[in-house]
Coordinates of C-alpha atoms in Angstrom, one line a residue:
M639 CA -39.3 -2.0 -25.7
S640 CA -41.0 0.5 -27.5
S641 CA -40.2 2.3 -30.9
V642 CA -41.7 4.4 -32.9
T643 CA -43.9 3.0 -35.9
Q644 CA -47.5 2.9 -37.8
K645 CA -49.5 0.2 -36.5
K646 CA -49.1 -2.8 -37.6
G647 CA -51.0 -6.4 -38.0
F648 CA -50.0 -9.7 -36.1
G649 CA -47.8 -10.7 -39.1
A650 CA -46.1 -7.7 -39.6
H651 CA -45.3 -8.0 -35.6
V652 CA -44.0 -11.8 -36.3
W653 CA -41.5 -10.5 -39.2
D654 CA -40.4 -7.8 -37.2
Y655 CA -39.6 -9.9 -34.4
L656 CA -38.1 -12.9 -37.1
T657 CA -35.9 -9.9 -38.8
T658 CA -34.8 -7.6 -35.9
V659 CA -31.2 -6.6 -34.6
D660 CA -32.5 -3.9 -32.1
H661 CA -31.2 -5.4 -28.9
K662 CA -34.2 -4.2 -27.1
K663 CA -35.9 -7.1 -29.0
I664 CA -33.8 -9.1 -28.9
A665 CA -33.4 -9.1 -25.4
I666 CA -37.5 -9.7 -25.4
M667 CA -36.8 -12.8 -27.4
Y668 CA -33.8 -14.3 -25.0
L669 CA -36.4 -13.3 -21.8
A670 CA -39.4 -15.4 -23.7
A671 CA -37.4 -18.0 -25.0
G672 CA -35.3 -18.3 -21.5
T673 CA -38.6 -18.5 -19.8
L674 CA -40.5 -21.3 -21.9
F675 CA -37.3 -23.6 -21.3
F676 CA -36.8 -22.8 -17.6
A677 CA -40.2 -23.7 -17.2
I678 CA -40.0 -26.8 -19.1
A679 CA -36.9 -28.0 -17.1
G680 CA -38.6 -27.4 -14.1
F681 CA -41.3 -29.5 -14.9
E682 CA -39.0 -32.1 -15.7
A683 CA -37.5 -31.7 -12.0
L684 CA -41.0 -31.6 -10.9
L685 CA -41.4 -35.2 -12.4
M686 CA -38.4 -36.6 -10.9
R687 CA -39.3 -34.7 -7.3
I688 CA -42.4 -36.8 -7.4
Q689 CA -41.0 -40.0 -8.5
L690 CA -38.8 -39.6 -5.5
M691 CA -41.5 -39.0 -2.7
F692 CA -41.7 -41.8 -1.5
P693 CA -39.5 -45.4 -1.9
E694 CA -40.1 -48.0 -4.7
S695 CA -42.6 -45.6 -6.3
T696 CA -43.3 -46.6 -10.0
F697 CA -44.9 -43.0 -10.9
I698 CA -41.9 -42.6 -14.2
S699 CA -39.3 -45.4 -15.1
A700 CA -35.7 -45.7 -14.5
G701 CA -35.2 -45.1 -18.2
L702 CA -37.5 -41.5 -18.6
F703 CA -36.1 -40.7 -15.1
N704 CA -32.5 -40.6 -16.7
E705 CA -33.7 -38.6 -19.6
L706 CA -35.4 -35.8 -17.4
L707 CA -32.7 -35.8 -15.2
T708 CA -29.9 -35.0 -18.3
M709 CA -32.8 -32.8 -20.0
H710 CA -33.2 -30.6 -16.9
G711 CA -29.4 -30.0 -16.2
T712 CA -28.7 -29.1 -19.8
T713 CA -32.0 -27.2 -20.2
M714 CA -31.7 -25.0 -17.2
L715 CA -28.0 -24.5 -17.5
F716 CA -27.4 -24.2 -21.6
L717 CA -31.2 -23.0 -23.0
A718 CA -32.6 -21.2 -19.5
A719 CA -30.3 -19.1 -17.4
T720 CA -27.7 -18.5 -19.9
P721 CA -30.5 -16.8 -22.3
I722 CA -32.2 -15.2 -19.7
I723 CA -29.1 -13.7 -18.6
F724 CA -28.5 -12.4 -22.2
A725 CA -31.6 -11.4 -22.2
F726 CA -30.7 -8.7 -19.4
M727 CA -27.3 -8.5 -20.9
N728 CA -29.1 -6.9 -24.0
A729 CA -32.1 -5.1 -22.5
V730 CA -29.4 -2.7 -20.1
V731 CA -26.1 -3.0 -20.8
P732 CA -26.1 -0.9 -23.7
L733 CA -28.2 1.7 -21.8
Q734 CA -25.6 1.3 -19.2
I735 CA -22.6 2.6 -21.4
G736 CA -24.7 4.6 -23.7
A737 CA -24.8 3.2 -26.8
R738 CA -27.8 3.3 -29.4
D739 CA -26.7 -0.9 -30.2
V740 CA -24.3 -3.3 -29.5
A741 CA -21.2 -3.7 -31.9
F742 CA -22.3 -6.0 -34.5
P743 CA -26.6 -6.2 -34.6
F744 CA -26.4 -8.4 -37.0
L745 CA -24.2 -11.3 -35.0
N746 CA -26.7 -10.1 -31.9
S747 CA -29.5 -11.3 -33.7
L748 CA -27.6 -14.6 -35.3
G749 CA -26.7 -15.6 -31.9
F750 CA -30.4 -15.4 -30.7
W751 CA -31.6 -17.7 -33.4
L752 CA -28.5 -20.2 -33.4
F753 CA -29.1 -20.4 -29.5
F754 CA -32.9 -21.1 -29.8
I755 CA -33.2 -23.2 -33.3
G756 CA -30.1 -25.3 -31.1
A757 CA -32.3 -25.7 -28.4
V758 CA -35.6 -26.4 -30.2
F759 CA -33.6 -29.0 -32.2
L760 CA -32.3 -30.7 -28.7
H761 CA -36.2 -31.0 -27.4
L762 CA -37.2 -32.4 -30.3
S763 CA -35.4 -35.3 -29.3
F764 CA -38.6 -36.1 -26.9
F765 CA -40.6 -36.8 -30.0
L766 CA -38.1 -38.6 -32.0
G767 CA -37.3 -41.7 -30.4
G768 CA -35.9 -40.7 -27.3
A769 CA -34.1 -37.7 -25.3
P770 CA -30.3 -37.8 -23.9
D771 CA -29.8 -40.3 -21.0
A772 CA -26.2 -39.8 -20.0
G773 CA -26.7 -36.8 -17.6
W774 CA -26.1 -33.6 -18.3
T775 CA -22.6 -33.8 -18.4
S776 CA -22.7 -36.8 -20.7
Y777 CA -19.5 -38.8 -19.5
A778 CA -18.2 -40.6 -22.6
S779 CA -18.1 -44.0 -20.8
L780 CA -21.9 -43.4 -21.0
S781 CA -22.6 -41.6 -23.7
L782 CA -20.8 -43.8 -26.3
Y783 CA -23.0 -46.8 -25.4
S784 CA -26.3 -44.9 -25.2
P785 CA -28.7 -46.7 -27.5
G786 CA -30.4 -44.4 -30.1
H787 CA -30.3 -40.8 -31.4
G788 CA -30.8 -39.0 -27.7
I789 CA -27.1 -38.2 -27.3
D790 CA -26.4 -37.5 -31.2
F791 CA -29.1 -34.9 -30.2
Y792 CA -27.3 -33.2 -27.2
I793 CA -24.4 -33.2 -29.6
L794 CA -25.7 -31.3 -32.5
G795 CA -28.0 -29.2 -30.1
L796 CA -25.6 -28.2 -27.8
Q797 CA -23.3 -27.3 -30.9
I798 CA -25.5 -24.8 -32.9
S799 CA -26.5 -23.6 -29.3
G800 CA -23.2 -22.9 -28.3
A801 CA -22.1 -21.0 -31.1
G802 CA -24.8 -18.6 -30.7
T803 CA -23.6 -18.0 -27.1
L804 CA -19.8 -17.4 -28.4
I805 CA -21.1 -14.9 -31.1
S806 CA -23.2 -13.3 -28.3
G807 CA -20.3 -13.0 -25.7
I808 CA -17.4 -11.9 -28.7
N809 CA -20.3 -9.2 -29.8
F810 CA -20.4 -7.7 -25.7
I811 CA -16.4 -7.8 -25.6
V812 CA -16.4 -5.6 -28.4
T813 CA -19.8 -3.7 -27.6
I814 CA -18.1 -2.5 -24.2
I815 CA -14.9 -2.0 -25.2
T816 CA -15.4 0.1 -28.1
M817 CA -18.9 2.1 -27.2
R818 CA -18.7 3.6 -24.3
A819 CA -20.1 6.9 -24.1
P820 CA -17.5 9.9 -23.6
G821 CA -16.3 10.0 -20.5
M822 CA -17.1 6.2 -19.3
T823 CA -13.9 5.2 -18.2
F824 CA -13.2 1.2 -17.3
M825 CA -13.5 2.4 -13.8
R826 CA -16.8 4.1 -14.1
M827 CA -18.4 1.3 -15.7
P828 CA -21.6 0.1 -13.6
L829 CA -20.8 -3.5 -11.9
F830 CA -23.2 -5.0 -14.3
T831 CA -21.4 -4.1 -17.8
W832 CA -18.3 -5.4 -15.7
T833 CA -19.4 -8.6 -14.7
T834 CA -21.0 -8.6 -18.5
L835 CA -17.4 -7.8 -20.0
V836 CA -15.7 -10.6 -17.4
S837 CA -18.4 -13.2 -18.4
S838 CA -18.3 -12.4 -22.3
S839 CA -14.5 -13.2 -21.9
L840 CA -15.2 -16.6 -20.1
I841 CA -17.3 -17.5 -22.8
L842 CA -14.7 -16.5 -25.2
F843 CA -12.1 -19.5 -23.6
A844 CA -14.3 -21.8 -21.9
F845 CA -17.1 -22.5 -25.1
P846 CA -14.3 -24.0 -27.5
P847 CA -12.8 -27.0 -25.2
L848 CA -17.0 -27.8 -24.9
T849 CA -17.0 -27.6 -28.8
G850 CA -14.0 -29.5 -29.4
G851 CA -14.8 -32.1 -26.8
L852 CA -18.3 -32.4 -28.5
F853 CA -16.9 -32.7 -32.3
L854 CA -14.6 -35.8 -30.8
M855 CA -17.7 -37.6 -29.7
L856 CA -19.6 -36.8 -32.6
V857 CA -17.1 -38.5 -35.1
D858 CA -17.1 -41.0 -32.1
R859 CA -20.3 -41.8 -32.8
M860 CA -20.9 -41.4 -36.2
F861 CA -18.0 -42.7 -37.7
G862 CA -16.9 -45.0 -35.4
A863 CA -13.7 -43.2 -34.1
N864 CA -12.1 -43.9 -30.7
F865 CA -11.1 -40.6 -29.4
F866 CA -12.8 -41.7 -25.9
D867 CA -12.9 -45.6 -25.9
H868 CA -10.3 -46.9 -24.0
T869 CA -10.6 -50.5 -25.8
M870 CA -9.6 -48.9 -28.8
G871 CA -7.0 -47.2 -27.3
G872 CA -9.0 -43.6 -26.8
N873 CA -8.8 -42.1 -23.1
T874 CA -12.5 -41.2 -21.6
I875 CA -11.3 -39.4 -19.1
I876 CA -9.9 -36.7 -21.4
W877 CA -13.7 -36.2 -22.0
E878 CA -14.1 -34.9 -18.6
H879 CA -11.5 -32.5 -18.6
L880 CA -12.5 -30.9 -21.9
F881 CA -16.1 -31.0 -20.6
W882 CA -15.1 -29.6 -17.3
I883 CA -12.5 -27.2 -18.5
F884 CA -15.6 -25.6 -19.9
G885 CA -17.9 -26.3 -17.0
H886 CA -16.5 -25.2 -14.4
P887 CA -16.3 -21.6 -15.8
E888 CA -20.0 -22.1 -17.2
V889 CA -20.6 -21.8 -13.6
Y890 CA -19.1 -18.2 -13.4
I891 CA -20.5 -17.1 -16.7
L892 CA -23.8 -17.7 -15.3
V893 CA -23.2 -16.4 -11.8
L894 CA -21.0 -12.9 -12.5
P895 CA -23.9 -11.4 -14.1
A896 CA -26.0 -12.5 -11.4
F897 CA -23.5 -10.7 -8.8
G898 CA -23.7 -7.9 -11.1
L899 CA -27.0 -7.2 -11.1
F900 CA -27.2 -7.4 -7.2
S901 CA -24.5 -4.5 -7.2
E902 CA -27.0 -2.4 -9.4
I903 CA -30.1 -3.6 -7.2
I904 CA -28.9 -3.2 -3.6
P905 CA -27.2 0.5 -3.9
V906 CA -30.7 1.6 -5.4
F907 CA -32.8 0.5 -2.3
A908 CA -30.3 1.1 0.1
R909 CA -29.8 4.5 -1.2
K910 CA -26.0 4.5 -1.3
R911 CA -23.3 4.2 -3.7
L912 CA -21.7 0.4 -3.8
F913 CA -19.1 0.2 -1.2
G914 CA -16.1 -0.7 -2.6
Y915 CA -16.5 -0.4 -6.2
S916 CA -12.9 -1.1 -7.0
S917 CA -12.3 -3.8 -5.0
M918 CA -15.7 -5.1 -6.4
V919 CA -14.0 -5.1 -9.9
F920 CA -10.9 -6.4 -9.3
A921 CA -12.8 -9.2 -7.1
T922 CA -14.9 -10.0 -10.7
I923 CA -11.9 -9.7 -12.4
L924 CA -10.0 -12.5 -10.1
I925 CA -12.9 -15.0 -9.9
G926 CA -13.0 -14.9 -14.2
F927 CA -9.2 -15.6 -13.9
L928 CA -9.2 -18.3 -11.0
G929 CA -12.6 -19.9 -12.5
F930 CA -10.1 -21.6 -15.1
M931 CA -7.7 -22.8 -12.7
V932 CA -10.2 -25.3 -10.7
W933 CA -12.3 -27.6 -13.1
A934 CA -10.6 -30.8 -12.0
H935 CA -12.1 -30.5 -8.0
H936 CA -15.2 -32.1 -10.4
M937 CA -12.8 -35.3 -10.5
F938 CA -11.1 -35.6 -7.1
T939 CA -12.5 -39.3 -7.7
V940 CA -10.8 -39.8 -11.2
G941 CA -7.7 -41.5 -9.5
L942 CA -5.6 -38.2 -10.8
G943 CA -3.1 -38.5 -7.7
A944 CA -2.7 -36.6 -4.7
T945 CA -0.4 -34.0 -6.7
A946 CA -3.0 -33.0 -8.9
N947 CA -5.8 -33.0 -6.2
A948 CA -3.9 -31.1 -3.8
I949 CA -3.3 -28.1 -6.0
F950 CA -7.1 -28.0 -7.4
A951 CA -7.8 -28.1 -3.9
V952 CA -5.8 -25.1 -2.9
A953 CA -7.2 -23.0 -5.9
T954 CA -10.9 -23.9 -5.4
M955 CA -10.3 -22.4 -1.9
A956 CA -8.7 -19.8 -3.4
I957 CA -11.5 -18.8 -5.5
A958 CA -14.0 -18.1 -2.5
V959 CA -11.8 -14.9 -1.3
P960 CA -12.7 -12.8 -4.0
T961 CA -16.1 -14.1 -3.6
G962 CA -16.4 -13.4 0.1
M963 CA -15.1 -9.8 -1.0
K964 CA -18.1 -9.1 -2.8
V965 CA -20.9 -10.7 -0.1
F966 CA -18.9 -8.4 2.7
N967 CA -19.1 -5.3 0.0
W968 CA -23.2 -6.1 -0.7
I969 CA -23.5 -6.4 3.3
L970 CA -21.5 -2.7 3.9
T971 CA -23.5 -1.1 1.3
I972 CA -26.5 -2.0 2.9
W973 CA -25.1 -1.2 6.3
G974 CA -26.2 2.1 7.3
G975 CA -28.1 2.6 4.0
S976 CA -31.7 4.1 4.3
I977 CA -33.3 0.7 2.8
K978 CA -36.5 0.4 1.0
V979 CA -37.7 -3.1 1.1
T980 CA -38.8 -3.6 -2.3
V981 CA -39.5 -7.1 -4.2
P982 CA -36.1 -6.8 -6.2
M983 CA -34.7 -6.1 -2.9
L984 CA -35.8 -8.9 -1.4
Y985 CA -34.5 -11.5 -3.9
A986 CA -31.4 -9.3 -3.3
L987 CA -31.2 -9.9 0.5
G988 CA -32.4 -13.7 -0.2
F989 CA -29.6 -14.3 -2.0
I990 CA -27.1 -13.0 0.3
P991 CA -27.5 -15.9 2.5
S992 CA -28.3 -18.1 0.3
F993 CA -25.6 -18.3 -1.8
V994 CA -23.2 -18.1 1.1
A995 CA -24.3 -21.2 2.1
G996 CA -23.7 -23.2 -1.5
G997 CA -20.2 -21.3 -1.0
V998 CA -19.7 -22.9 2.1
T999 CA -20.5 -26.6 0.9
G1000 CA -18.2 -25.6 -2.2
V1001 CA -15.3 -24.9 0.3
M1002 CA -16.0 -28.2 2.0
Q1003 CA -15.9 -30.2 -1.0
A1004 CA -12.5 -28.5 -1.9
T1005 CA -11.2 -30.8 0.5
A1006 CA -10.3 -33.7 -1.6
P1007 CA -10.6 -36.1 1.4
L1008 CA -14.0 -35.4 2.1
D1009 CA -15.1 -34.6 -1.5
Y1010 CA -14.4 -38.3 -2.2
Q1011 CA -16.7 -39.3 0.3
L1012 CA -19.8 -36.6 -0.6
H1013 CA -19.2 -37.4 -4.1
D1014 CA -22.4 -38.7 -6.0
S1015 CA -24.0 -38.0 -3.0
Y1016 CA -27.3 -35.9 -2.5
F1017 CA -24.7 -33.2 -0.9
I1018 CA -23.4 -32.6 -4.3
V1019 CA -27.2 -31.8 -5.5
A1020 CA -27.9 -29.5 -2.5
H1021 CA -24.8 -27.6 -2.8
F1022 CA -25.0 -27.3 -6.6
H1023 CA -28.5 -25.9 -6.6
Y1024 CA -27.8 -23.5 -3.6
V1025 CA -25.2 -21.9 -5.8
I1026 CA -27.4 -21.7 -9.1
V1027 CA -30.8 -21.2 -7.5
G1028 CA -29.6 -19.3 -4.7
G1029 CA -27.1 -17.5 -6.7
I1030 CA -28.5 -17.0 -10.1
V1031 CA -32.2 -18.0 -10.3
T1032 CA -32.6 -15.4 -7.3
G1033 CA -30.5 -12.8 -9.4
L1034 CA -32.8 -13.7 -12.9
F1035 CA -36.2 -13.2 -10.6
G1036 CA -35.5 -10.0 -9.0
S1037 CA -33.6 -8.3 -12.0
A1038 CA -37.0 -9.2 -14.2
H1039 CA -39.2 -7.1 -11.2
F1040 CA -36.2 -4.4 -11.4
Y1041 CA -35.9 -4.2 -15.0
W1042 CA -39.6 -4.6 -15.9
P1043 CA -40.4 -0.9 -16.5
I1044 CA -37.3 -0.3 -18.8
M1045 CA -37.9 -3.7 -20.9
F1046 CA -41.6 -3.3 -21.0
N1047 CA -42.7 0.1 -20.0
R1048 CA -44.8 -1.6 -16.9
A1049 CA -44.2 -3.3 -13.9
L1050 CA -44.9 -6.0 -12.1
N1051 CA -47.2 -6.1 -9.4
P1052 CA -45.4 -5.9 -5.7
K1053 CA -47.8 -7.8 -3.6
L1054 CA -47.8 -10.7 -6.3
G1055 CA -44.0 -10.4 -6.3
M1056 CA -44.1 -10.7 -2.5
I1057 CA -45.9 -13.6 -2.7
T1058 CA -44.1 -15.0 -5.3
F1059 CA -40.5 -14.2 -3.5
W1060 CA -41.7 -16.0 -0.3
M1061 CA -43.5 -19.1 -2.2
F1062 CA -40.5 -20.0 -4.1
F1063 CA -37.8 -18.9 -1.4
I1064 CA -39.4 -21.1 1.4
G1065 CA -39.7 -23.9 -1.3
F1066 CA -36.0 -23.6 -2.5
H1067 CA -34.7 -24.0 1.4
L1068 CA -37.2 -26.9 1.7
T1069 CA -36.1 -28.5 -1.1
F1070 CA -32.8 -28.4 -1.4
F1071 CA -31.4 -27.6 2.4
I1072 CA -32.7 -31.0 3.6
Q1073 CA -30.6 -32.8 0.3
H1074 CA -27.5 -31.9 2.4
F1075 CA -28.3 -34.3 5.3
L1076 CA -29.7 -36.8 2.7
G1077 CA -26.0 -37.0 1.1
L1078 CA -24.7 -37.5 4.2
M1079 CA -27.1 -40.1 5.5
G1080 CA -25.6 -42.0 2.5
M1081 CA -28.3 -41.3 -0.1
P1082 CA -26.8 -41.4 -3.8
R1083 CA -27.6 -39.0 -6.7
R1084 CA -29.4 -40.1 -9.9
V1085 CA -31.2 -43.0 -8.5
F1086 CA -34.8 -43.3 -10.1
T1087 CA -36.2 -45.1 -6.8
Y1088 CA -34.8 -46.3 -3.2
M1089 CA -35.8 -48.9 -0.7
G1090 CA -38.0 -47.7 2.7
G1091 CA -36.4 -47.9 5.8
Q1092 CA -33.2 -46.4 5.1
G1093 CA -34.1 -43.3 7.2
W1094 CA -34.7 -41.4 3.7
D1095 CA -38.2 -41.4 3.3
L1096 CA -39.3 -38.2 5.5
F1097 CA -36.4 -36.2 3.9
N1098 CA -37.2 -37.0 0.2
F1099 CA -40.9 -36.3 1.2
I1100 CA -40.5 -33.2 2.4
S1101 CA -38.1 -32.4 -0.4
S1102 CA -40.6 -32.8 -3.1
I1103 CA -43.0 -30.4 -1.3
G1104 CA -40.5 -27.6 -1.6
A1105 CA -40.1 -28.5 -5.2
I1106 CA -44.2 -28.0 -5.6
M1107 CA -43.9 -25.3 -3.8
M1108 CA -41.1 -23.6 -6.1
G1109 CA -43.0 -24.6 -9.0
I1110 CA -46.1 -22.5 -7.7
G1111 CA -43.6 -19.4 -7.2
V1112 CA -42.6 -19.8 -10.7
V1113 CA -46.1 -20.3 -12.1
L1114 CA -47.6 -16.7 -10.2
L1115 CA -44.2 -15.2 -11.6
V1116 CA -45.6 -15.9 -15.2
I1117 CA -49.0 -14.8 -14.3
D1118 CA -47.6 -11.8 -12.8
A1119 CA -45.7 -11.1 -16.3
I1120 CA -48.8 -12.1 -18.4
L1121 CA -51.4 -9.6 -16.2
S1122 CA -48.4 -6.4 -16.7
I1123 CA -49.3 -6.3 -20.0
K1124 CA -52.9 -5.1 -19.1
S1125 CA -51.7 -2.4 -16.4
E1126 CA -51.0 1.1 -16.6
P1127 CA -47.7 2.5 -18.4
V1128 CA -44.7 3.4 -16.7
N1129 CA -44.0 6.6 -19.0
R1130 CA -41.2 7.9 -16.8
R1131 CA -37.9 7.9 -16.2
D1132 CA -36.0 6.5 -12.8
Y1133 CA -39.4 4.1 -11.7
W1134 CA -37.8 3.5 -8.4
G1135 CA -37.3 6.5 -7.4
D1136 CA -33.4 6.3 -6.7
G1137 CA -31.4 5.2 -10.0
R1138 CA -27.7 5.6 -9.9
S1139 CA -27.1 4.5 -13.7
L1140 CA -27.7 5.6 -16.8
E1141 CA -30.4 3.5 -18.4
W1142 CA -32.6 5.2 -15.7
A1143 CA -32.1 8.7 -17.2
I1144 CA -34.3 7.8 -20.3
E1145 CA -37.8 8.4 -20.3
T1146 CA -40.0 5.2 -21.3
P1147 CA -41.0 3.7 -23.6
L1148 CA -37.3 4.2 -25.1
P1149 CA -37.3 5.7 -28.6
F1150 CA -35.6 2.9 -31.0
Y1151 CA -32.0 4.9 -31.0
N1152 CA -32.1 4.8 -27.3
F1153 CA -30.6 8.3 -26.8
K1154 CA -31.2 11.4 -29.3
Q1155 CA -27.8 13.0 -28.5
T1156 CA -24.9 10.8 -27.2
P1157 CA -24.5 11.4 -23.2
L1158 CA -21.3 12.6 -21.3
I1159 CA -20.3 10.9 -18.3
R1160 CA -18.9 12.8 -15.6
G1161 CA -18.4 10.2 -12.7
Y1162 CA -19.6 6.6 -11.7
D1163 CA -23.1 6.4 -10.9
P1164 CA -23.6 9.6 -13.7
Y1165 CA -27.4 9.9 -13.3
W1166 CA -27.0 9.9 -9.4
I1167 CA -24.7 12.9 -10.2
E1168 CA -26.9 15.1 -12.7
K1169 CA -30.0 14.4 -9.8
E1170 CA -27.8 15.6 -7.2
E1171 CA -27.2 18.9 -9.4
G1172 CA -30.8 19.3 -10.0
N1173 CA -30.4 18.3 -13.6
K1174 CA -34.1 17.4 -14.8
E1175 CA -33.1 15.7 -18.1
G1176 CA -30.8 13.3 -16.3
M1177 CA -28.0 13.8 -18.7
V1178 CA -25.5 16.1 -20.2
Y1179 CA -24.8 15.6 -24.0
A1180 CA -21.3 15.1 -25.8
E1181 CA -22.9 16.3 -28.8
P1182 CA -25.3 18.7 -30.5
L1183 CA -28.5 17.2 -32.0
G1184 CA -27.7 15.4 -35.7
E1185 CA -28.7 12.6 -37.6
I1186 CA -28.3 9.0 -36.3
H1187 CA -26.9 6.0 -38.0
M1188 CA -28.7 2.9 -37.3
P1189 CA -28.7 -0.7 -38.6
N1190 CA -31.1 -2.5 -41.0
N1191 CA -33.2 -5.3 -40.1
S1192 CA -32.3 -8.5 -41.9
I1193 CA -34.4 -12.7 -42.4
L1194 CA -30.2 -14.2 -42.8
P1195 CA -29.6 -14.8 -39.2
F1196 CA -32.9 -16.8 -39.3
I1197 CA -32.1 -18.8 -42.4
M1198 CA -28.6 -19.4 -41.6
S1199 CA -29.8 -21.2 -38.6
I1200 CA -32.2 -22.8 -40.0
G1201 CA -29.6 -24.4 -42.4
M1202 CA -27.9 -25.5 -39.6
M1203 CA -30.6 -27.5 -38.2
I1204 CA -31.1 -28.8 -41.6
A1205 CA -27.7 -29.9 -41.8
A1206 CA -27.8 -31.4 -37.9
F1207 CA -30.9 -33.6 -38.9
G1208 CA -28.5 -35.1 -41.7
A1209 CA -25.9 -35.6 -39.4
L1210 CA -28.5 -36.9 -36.8
Y1211 CA -29.7 -39.9 -39.1
S1212 CA -26.5 -40.8 -40.7
P1213 CA -25.9 -44.0 -41.8
W1214 CA -22.5 -44.2 -40.5
G1215 CA -23.3 -43.9 -36.9
D1216 CA -22.1 -46.5 -34.5
Q1217 CA -25.9 -46.8 -33.2
V1218 CA -27.1 -47.2 -36.5
Q1219 CA -24.8 -49.9 -37.3
A1220 CA -25.5 -51.7 -34.2
G1221 CA -29.3 -51.7 -35.1
T1222 CA -30.8 -49.9 -31.9
A1223 CA -31.3 -46.6 -34.0
T1224 CA -32.9 -45.3 -36.9
G1225 CA -30.5 -44.5 -40.2
T1226 CA -31.4 -43.1 -43.9
T1227 CA -29.7 -43.5 -46.7
P1228 CA -25.9 -42.2 -47.3
A1229 CA -27.8 -40.1 -50.2
I1230 CA -30.6 -38.3 -48.2
S1231 CA -28.0 -37.7 -45.4
L1232 CA -25.8 -36.3 -47.5
A1233 CA -28.2 -34.1 -49.5
L1234 CA -29.6 -32.8 -45.9
I1235 CA -26.0 -32.2 -44.7
I1236 CA -24.4 -30.4 -48.0
G1237 CA -28.1 -28.5 -48.3
G1238 CA -28.1 -27.3 -44.7
L1239 CA -24.7 -26.2 -44.6
G1240 CA -24.8 -24.7 -48.1
L1241 CA -28.3 -22.9 -47.3
T1242 CA -26.1 -21.2 -44.4
I1243 CA -23.0 -20.5 -46.4
A1244 CA -25.2 -19.0 -49.7
C1245 CA -26.5 -16.6 -46.4
M1246 CA -22.9 -15.5 -45.7
I1247 CA -21.7 -14.7 -48.8
T1248 CA -25.2 -12.8 -49.6
R1249 CA -23.8 -11.1 -46.2
S1250 CA -20.7 -10.6 -47.5
F1251 CA -21.3 -9.2 -51.1
K1252 CA -24.2 -6.9 -50.2
D1253 CA -23.4 -3.8 -48.8
D1254 CA -25.7 -2.9 -46.2
L1255 CA -24.8 0.3 -44.9
G1256 CA -27.7 0.7 -42.8
F1257 CA -29.8 3.9 -42.3
H1258 CA -29.8 7.4 -41.4
V1259 CA -32.5 9.3 -38.7
T1260 CA -32.4 12.6 -39.8
V1261 CA -33.1 15.4 -37.1
D1262 CA -36.7 16.2 -38.6
E1263 CA -37.5 12.4 -37.7
I1264 CA -35.8 12.7 -33.8
E1265 CA -37.5 15.4 -33.4
K1266 CA -40.8 14.1 -34.6
V1267 CA -40.3 10.6 -32.8
E1268 CA -39.2 12.6 -29.4
A1269 CA -42.9 14.7 -29.9
D1270 CA -44.7 11.3 -30.7
L1271 CA -43.0 9.8 -27.5
A1272 CA -43.9 13.0 -25.3
H1273 CA -47.6 13.3 -26.7
Y1274 CA -47.9 9.5 -25.5
R1275 CA -46.3 9.9 -22.0
A1276 CA -48.6 13.0 -21.8
T1277 CA -51.9 11.5 -23.0
G1278 CA -51.9 7.9 -23.0
N1279 CA -52.8 8.2 -26.5
K1280 CA -50.7 6.0 -29.0
G1281 CA -51.3 7.9 -32.0
G1282 CA -48.3 6.2 -34.2
I1283 CA -46.5 4.2 -31.2
K1284 CA -46.5 0.6 -31.1

């Protein structure tokens, strides 16, 4: 996203992004990092599907398969889907509510760098003795006894990354509650802002159990504690509860913003107000509330007893009701609309039946006796991917096309976008639809090979072909994004022509302060209201032109994150760890381990103290500077001559 500055060299650009607190640039960093990890996790999935393409294949070993399995799931959920969703939250939510930045710009930067450094730390495991291999859920009965440092990378990497996500979640809650423009009541907020608020609230309550569970596992493995060791009076099932009390809301943390994004896309291309807005808001809140009451449906085979199973089965069926409300509202928004089939709308139209299929198989598994049969079969893999890919990934891909003009002042190629959609969409259904039947035919999940002649050979082959098609689709999308750099700048507001909410009222490229004057919101779909009344500027203002206060950049978040990484290495190679004591992992001396831990944490705390004692009051943009920026932008839009604009 653009701001007005002097032309800068490569080093200055790097420094700018290392120190930035601008929500628009942080959005770009989240998008780039999320795309990188999405590609890595997709490559891991491809390797697994190639291994399973033929019976008794020896393409990869059993141990490597377990590592790929674990890293694929962990990376896709924690390090790909989550940051790409945060990219759209950062890019769009402040614009939708009429804010100049988020509530805590410094914390926004810190949240990103903690996430990114934690993700990099986790991926270093491939080069430092082996990746985690106990599945993305890392059940204690497997992970406590996993040799090497793989699980330690998992624990420490997710602790650092999770702290960043938690910080970002808190930031968006405060931003949405306190920074809405005058006139934007809660029931005038766009649906994406609502889903961001509910999703951020889920982060606030779901991540602490994961943090606690990871800490207990850390001391189990590092210091020989026995929280999860049943032979020493611990309880391995407690890990499953702690993980799934986080893990199930995590699905809604990811899927609710995707719902919100589709609720922005569908009205624009149906050229109709979103049907049943208030019921959509109610359904979003209800899904968030019920999301915490269903975690043990992942544990129907554990032996919790008939009463617990029945309670969680009923709660799981209940959560389908508000989700169904949303589906009907999307269909009724499209019904009778003047539909324009663009690439984002194609993803929306593909999303509805795909996600419904995932939801239906979910309700099937809410029936505990049936789940008892289907559990740990490929039916579960198919269901899960129909929800995640059919619901979340389609939302992210569609939104990339939808919001690209706002984020980059460029548009993605619609023809290439159509090819990408069909390649990915057909590949997706080819891969996972057939896995339902593999599951019903008895193929267990998480197996690295299988014997021929069981009726699974053809279905596995078809599934792997579909996975290759999905891979080609993702490559095409990345190529499209790279090619867009050289395409013509958009240089206008309302790229799609039927924008309804405030983000479409601002001309691109955006000034670094977003709004020269705070807008006044006169109803739901504020930009649509202004267009209906013939207001060419797209908004009315709640204040005269005046000085704008903006935050200063800071390198401290990056240094604090590096400090956490140094400390994590100290903990990783601690000589007191179970696996080091057993001789299956390398350790260092107590002095070096403690020096790294204390030094790393000391660096982070020193940055916090520096930040506390240094009054960073930001800076003011004067009226003259605002007018100069607006004039430069207007000149650029008219002539294409950048002048002082980057």
